[in-house]
Amino acid sequence: MPPAALRRPTALLTAASAAMLVAGTLSGAATSQAATTQPCDLYAAGGTPCVAAHSTTRALYGNYTGALYQVRRVSDNATRDIGVLGAGGYANAAAQDSFCAGTSCVITIVYDQTGRNNRLTQAPPGGFNGPAAGGYDKLANATMAPVTLNGNRAYGVFVSPGTGYRNNSTNGIATGDQPEGMYAILDGTHYNDGCCFDYGNAETNSRDNGNGTMETIYFGNSRGWGSGAGNGPWVMADQENGLFSGVNPGYNAGDPTVTHRFLTAIVKGEPNHWAIRAGNAQSGGLSTYYNGARPNAAGYNPMKKEGAIILGIGGDNSNSSAGTFYEGVMTSGYPSDATESAVQANIVAAGYAQGSGGGAALNTGSTVSLRATTACCTDRYLSHSGAGVATAVVTAAGSAAEKANASWTVRPGLANGACRSFESKNTPGSYLRHQNFQLYLHPDDGSALFANDATFCSQAGVNGQGNSLVSYNFADRYVRHYAGTGYIASDGGSNSFDATALWPDDVSWVVTAPWTP
């Protein structure tokens, strides 16, 4: 417990009422219908109602029947809202799959379920510019983070560097030193050391306005402003000009490394008091990593929060981070631990599990060949010759070298084991990777950059055949053959190899038995 001076009067969720609400959470029977009591119902019962509620996977109120998010097709810029299967239910992922068939889609809006219209949209430029037109940040590829919730397919928000969402004109979000709480469900295996994968309260002008002008959940392994025990990643609080893991600027041993595949991360704050809590979103309860006074540095007591909301970026639009977001809320008032425990039980009952991107299984340790599906080139396979990667005609009468050059050993993704890396069959230790958007075969140099460049996430083939392979660190770009050469290409863009003509076919590959087993 914090010292008496730090304690506060607040509406508490009693143990009895928490148990009753959690029991209600566990009583939902239909697989297409979630429980009738959801996280924001629990927060309201605890006297700290949600003022923002964002999710692409499920409803966060038991009676919510509206849209969760919006997607936009790259092929024609048409948009579609993706709702729930029923009141309080899971996302209607089938509607997205149907709408996006034959092309790629991006997530344009993450709606606010509270009715306050605190929706998240493409982040504008600020202290830093994004890579999209006008200095805006990129939008997330809508299919890069497949999951299931109690067997129901859904998608998260996959943030690769340069991707970000924001709302600088909000309703009801804490300002100044007002109390608030927030949680987010994240992928604990998807992170980097860039600044800053945040969700929460930030500046309303997209710039660094000084110490104490932010209060967000941060997840990653950046050591630039603070760190916890081990090598990271850590759940920390971004309070502007500092990622805080406890009372001290810099290192705090009480904040452990956490790598749960599905992570519940919590930050909450009130006058001269804040806390970090976290847990496994698939099982068990929450642990408290810090609970005490504001950081021991000038400018954080009192806080000067401004009330914007960010996702995947820092308060000044720093956008070099990576991570995956599934759901999260922000509250009015400082939630009790009992309320958060009830919410954690609800999250566990939601049954988050790793989903499949579709297409043929790419089993690690297997050897495969990848055949083009474009009508011109169905006798051609992704192949290497020296460091160059292109498509090549391979036949049974071909040489042993030609066959081996078109054979790849499937490895767990060097940057993330949920995705895949492709090691040359006849050049062990060398991998398919991209550099300046072109594909090469290079030896693994052990760097984080190489690991990212050599990791690809498999999805069902965009044209309905085989598999498509998406770059892990440029999630709007797919492995493509163009004029015989291998690239990672977007569906439209300034490069010739980004041409929209034949793009769905050029990025779809049939996984075949290897020419060289």
Short mmCIF file of C-alpha atoms in Angstrom, two decimals, residues 7-198:
data_model
loop_
_atom_site.label_atom_id
_atom_site.label_comp_id
_atom_site.label_asym_id
_atom_site.label_seq_id
_atom_site.Cartn_x
_atom_site.Cartn_y
_atom_site.Cartn_z
CA ARG A 7 -4.05 7.09 -0.39
CA ARG A 8 -7.22 8.45 -1.88
CA PRO A 9 -10.97 8.17 -1.47
CA THR A 10 -12.38 6.18 -4.36
CA ALA A 11 -15.33 4.03 -5.17
CA LEU A 12 -14.13 0.46 -4.60
CA LEU A 13 -15.41 -2.70 -6.22
CA THR A 14 -16.03 -5.00 -3.27
CA ALA A 15 -14.83 -8.57 -3.29
CA ALA A 16 -18.42 -9.80 -3.39
CA SER A 17 -19.43 -7.64 -6.31
CA ALA A 18 -16.20 -8.46 -8.17
CA ALA A 19 -16.89 -12.16 -7.76
CA MET A 20 -20.45 -11.71 -8.98
CA LEU A 21 -19.34 -9.78 -12.07
CA VAL A 22 -16.58 -12.26 -12.89
CA ALA A 23 -19.08 -15.10 -12.57
CA GLY A 24 -21.25 -13.27 -15.09
CA THR A 25 -18.23 -12.94 -17.34
CA LEU A 26 -17.69 -16.68 -17.34
CA SER A 27 -21.32 -17.56 -18.04
CA GLY A 28 -21.46 -16.69 -21.77
CA ALA A 29 -22.08 -19.92 -23.63
CA ALA A 30 -22.24 -19.20 -27.38
CA THR A 31 -18.91 -19.14 -29.18
CA SER A 32 -20.07 -16.28 -31.39
CA GLN A 33 -21.38 -14.29 -28.43
CA ALA A 34 -19.16 -12.90 -25.70
CA ALA A 35 -20.13 -12.51 -22.06
CA THR A 36 -22.81 -10.05 -20.95
CA THR A 37 -20.42 -8.33 -18.54
CA GLN A 38 -17.36 -6.83 -20.19
CA PRO A 39 -14.39 -4.70 -19.01
CA CYS A 40 -16.12 -1.32 -19.17
CA ASP A 41 -19.10 -2.69 -17.21
CA LEU A 42 -16.64 -3.76 -14.52
CA TYR A 43 -14.94 -0.37 -14.45
CA ALA A 44 -18.32 1.36 -14.16
CA ALA A 45 -19.29 -0.91 -11.28
CA GLY A 46 -16.03 0.07 -9.58
CA GLY A 47 -16.83 3.79 -9.86
CA THR A 48 -14.21 4.50 -12.53
CA PRO A 49 -16.07 4.40 -15.85
CA CYS A 50 -14.39 4.07 -19.22
CA VAL A 51 -13.98 7.32 -21.14
CA ALA A 52 -12.29 5.60 -24.10
CA ALA A 53 -12.64 1.97 -25.16
CA HIS A 54 -10.77 0.66 -28.21
CA SER A 55 -10.68 -2.88 -29.56
CA THR A 56 -10.48 -4.62 -32.91
CA THR A 57 -11.23 -8.02 -31.37
CA ARG A 58 -14.38 -7.74 -29.22
CA ALA A 59 -16.94 -5.51 -27.55
CA LEU A 60 -15.83 -3.96 -24.27
CA TYR A 61 -19.39 -3.41 -23.01
CA GLY A 62 -21.91 -6.20 -22.63
CA ASN A 63 -24.54 -4.30 -24.62
CA TYR A 64 -22.29 -2.91 -27.36
CA THR A 65 -23.51 -3.65 -30.89
CA GLY A 66 -21.68 -0.98 -32.91
CA ALA A 67 -18.60 -0.94 -35.10
CA LEU A 68 -15.22 -1.88 -33.64
CA TYR A 69 -13.04 -0.55 -36.44
CA GLN A 70 -12.98 0.43 -40.10
CA VAL A 71 -10.86 -1.03 -42.90
CA ARG A 72 -10.01 0.43 -46.29
CA ARG A 73 -9.24 -1.59 -49.40
CA VAL A 74 -6.05 -0.56 -51.15
CA SER A 75 -7.41 -1.61 -54.56
CA ASP A 76 -10.25 0.94 -54.71
CA ASN A 77 -10.12 2.90 -51.40
CA ALA A 78 -13.56 1.62 -50.42
CA THR A 79 -14.14 1.35 -46.67
CA ARG A 80 -16.16 -0.94 -44.43
CA ASP A 81 -16.97 -0.88 -40.73
CA ILE A 82 -16.30 -4.15 -38.93
CA GLY A 83 -18.75 -4.81 -36.12
CA VAL A 84 -19.51 -7.57 -33.65
CA LEU A 85 -21.27 -10.90 -34.05
CA GLY A 86 -23.83 -9.88 -31.43
CA ALA A 87 -24.28 -7.63 -28.41
CA GLY A 88 -21.12 -7.78 -26.29
CA GLY A 89 -19.59 -10.16 -28.82
CA TYR A 90 -16.49 -10.85 -30.83
CA ALA A 91 -15.40 -9.11 -34.02
CA ASN A 92 -17.00 -10.17 -37.28
CA ALA A 93 -13.70 -11.09 -38.90
CA ALA A 94 -15.47 -12.89 -41.74
CA ALA A 95 -16.81 -9.52 -42.92
CA GLN A 96 -13.26 -8.20 -43.15
CA ASP A 97 -12.00 -11.33 -44.91
CA SER A 98 -14.73 -11.07 -47.53
CA PHE A 99 -14.29 -7.34 -48.07
CA CYS A 100 -10.49 -7.54 -48.38
CA ALA A 101 -10.34 -10.64 -50.59
CA GLY A 102 -8.06 -10.18 -53.58
CA THR A 103 -6.32 -7.09 -52.22
CA SER A 104 -4.82 -5.72 -49.00
CA CYS A 105 -6.57 -3.61 -46.39
CA VAL A 106 -5.49 -1.12 -43.76
CA ILE A 107 -7.18 -0.16 -40.50
CA THR A 108 -8.36 3.44 -40.85
CA ILE A 109 -10.38 3.94 -37.65
CA VAL A 110 -10.45 2.23 -34.26
CA TYR A 111 -13.82 3.30 -32.88
CA ASP A 112 -14.48 4.37 -29.30
CA GLN A 113 -17.15 2.20 -27.71
CA THR A 114 -17.98 4.67 -24.90
CA GLY A 115 -20.11 6.97 -27.04
CA ARG A 116 -17.68 9.86 -26.48
CA ASN A 117 -16.28 9.60 -30.01
CA ASN A 118 -12.70 9.23 -28.79
CA ARG A 119 -11.88 7.24 -31.91
CA LEU A 120 -8.33 6.73 -33.16
CA THR A 121 -7.36 7.67 -36.71
CA GLN A 122 -4.16 8.15 -38.74
CA ALA A 123 -1.70 10.16 -36.65
CA PRO A 124 -0.76 13.59 -38.08
CA PRO A 125 2.79 15.00 -38.18
CA GLY A 126 4.11 16.64 -35.05
CA GLY A 127 7.57 16.90 -33.57
CA PHE A 128 8.39 14.11 -36.02
CA ASN A 129 6.90 13.42 -39.43
CA GLY A 130 5.52 10.08 -40.48
CA PRO A 131 6.35 8.32 -43.76
CA ALA A 132 2.89 8.71 -45.34
CA ALA A 133 1.65 11.60 -47.48
CA GLY A 134 1.69 14.97 -45.72
CA GLY A 135 3.92 13.68 -42.93
CA TYR A 136 1.17 11.46 -41.51
CA ASP A 137 1.99 8.07 -40.05
CA LYS A 138 1.20 4.84 -41.87
CA LEU A 139 -1.94 2.83 -41.18
CA ALA A 140 -1.72 -0.77 -39.97
CA ASN A 141 -2.07 -3.73 -42.32
CA ALA A 142 -5.45 -5.18 -41.31
CA THR A 143 -4.42 -8.84 -41.54
CA MET A 144 -0.99 -8.90 -39.89
CA ALA A 145 -2.11 -9.81 -36.37
CA PRO A 146 -4.54 -12.76 -36.56
CA VAL A 147 -5.83 -14.16 -33.28
CA THR A 148 -8.72 -16.20 -31.95
CA LEU A 149 -10.91 -15.47 -28.94
CA ASN A 150 -12.55 -18.67 -27.69
CA GLY A 151 -12.17 -19.96 -31.22
CA ASN A 152 -13.51 -16.84 -32.95
CA ARG A 153 -11.18 -15.31 -35.52
CA ALA A 154 -10.16 -11.66 -35.06
CA TYR A 155 -7.33 -9.27 -35.92
CA GLY A 156 -5.20 -6.90 -33.86
CA VAL A 157 -3.47 -3.64 -34.78
CA PHE A 158 0.05 -4.51 -35.98
CA VAL A 159 2.35 -1.50 -35.58
CA SER A 160 5.55 -1.58 -37.59
CA PRO A 161 7.88 1.45 -37.49
CA GLY A 162 6.17 4.47 -39.00
CA THR A 163 2.65 3.35 -38.05
CA GLY A 164 0.56 5.38 -35.60
CA TYR A 165 -2.94 6.45 -34.51
CA ARG A 166 -4.07 9.51 -32.57
CA ASN A 167 -6.94 11.71 -31.41
CA ASN A 168 -5.97 15.26 -30.38
CA SER A 169 -9.53 16.43 -29.69
CA THR A 170 -11.06 14.16 -27.08
CA ASN A 171 -13.97 14.12 -24.68
CA GLY A 172 -13.64 13.25 -21.00
CA ILE A 173 -9.98 12.21 -20.93
CA ALA A 174 -8.05 13.25 -17.81
CA THR A 175 -6.16 16.54 -17.93
CA GLY A 176 -3.76 18.21 -15.51
CA ASP A 177 -3.38 16.11 -12.39
CA GLN A 178 -6.76 14.38 -12.69
CA PRO A 179 -6.83 10.65 -11.86
CA GLU A 180 -7.10 8.03 -14.58
CA GLY A 181 -6.40 4.40 -15.34
CA MET A 182 -5.72 2.44 -18.50
CA TYR A 183 -5.05 -1.09 -19.65
CA ALA A 184 -4.00 -2.59 -22.96
CA ILE A 185 -3.78 -6.15 -24.27
CA LEU A 186 -0.56 -6.43 -26.28
CA ASP A 187 1.59 -9.03 -28.03
CA GLY A 188 4.43 -9.53 -25.58
CA THR A 189 6.69 -10.94 -28.31
CA HIS A 190 6.37 -8.01 -30.74
CA TYR A 191 8.47 -5.02 -29.68
CA ASN A 192 11.63 -3.08 -30.36
CA ASP A 193 13.79 -0.42 -28.75
CA GLY A 194 12.44 2.46 -30.83
CA CYS A 195 10.44 5.33 -29.39
CA CYS A 196 7.72 4.74 -28.47
CA PHE A 197 5.05 2.05 -28.49
CA ASP A 198 2.52 3.85 -26.28
#
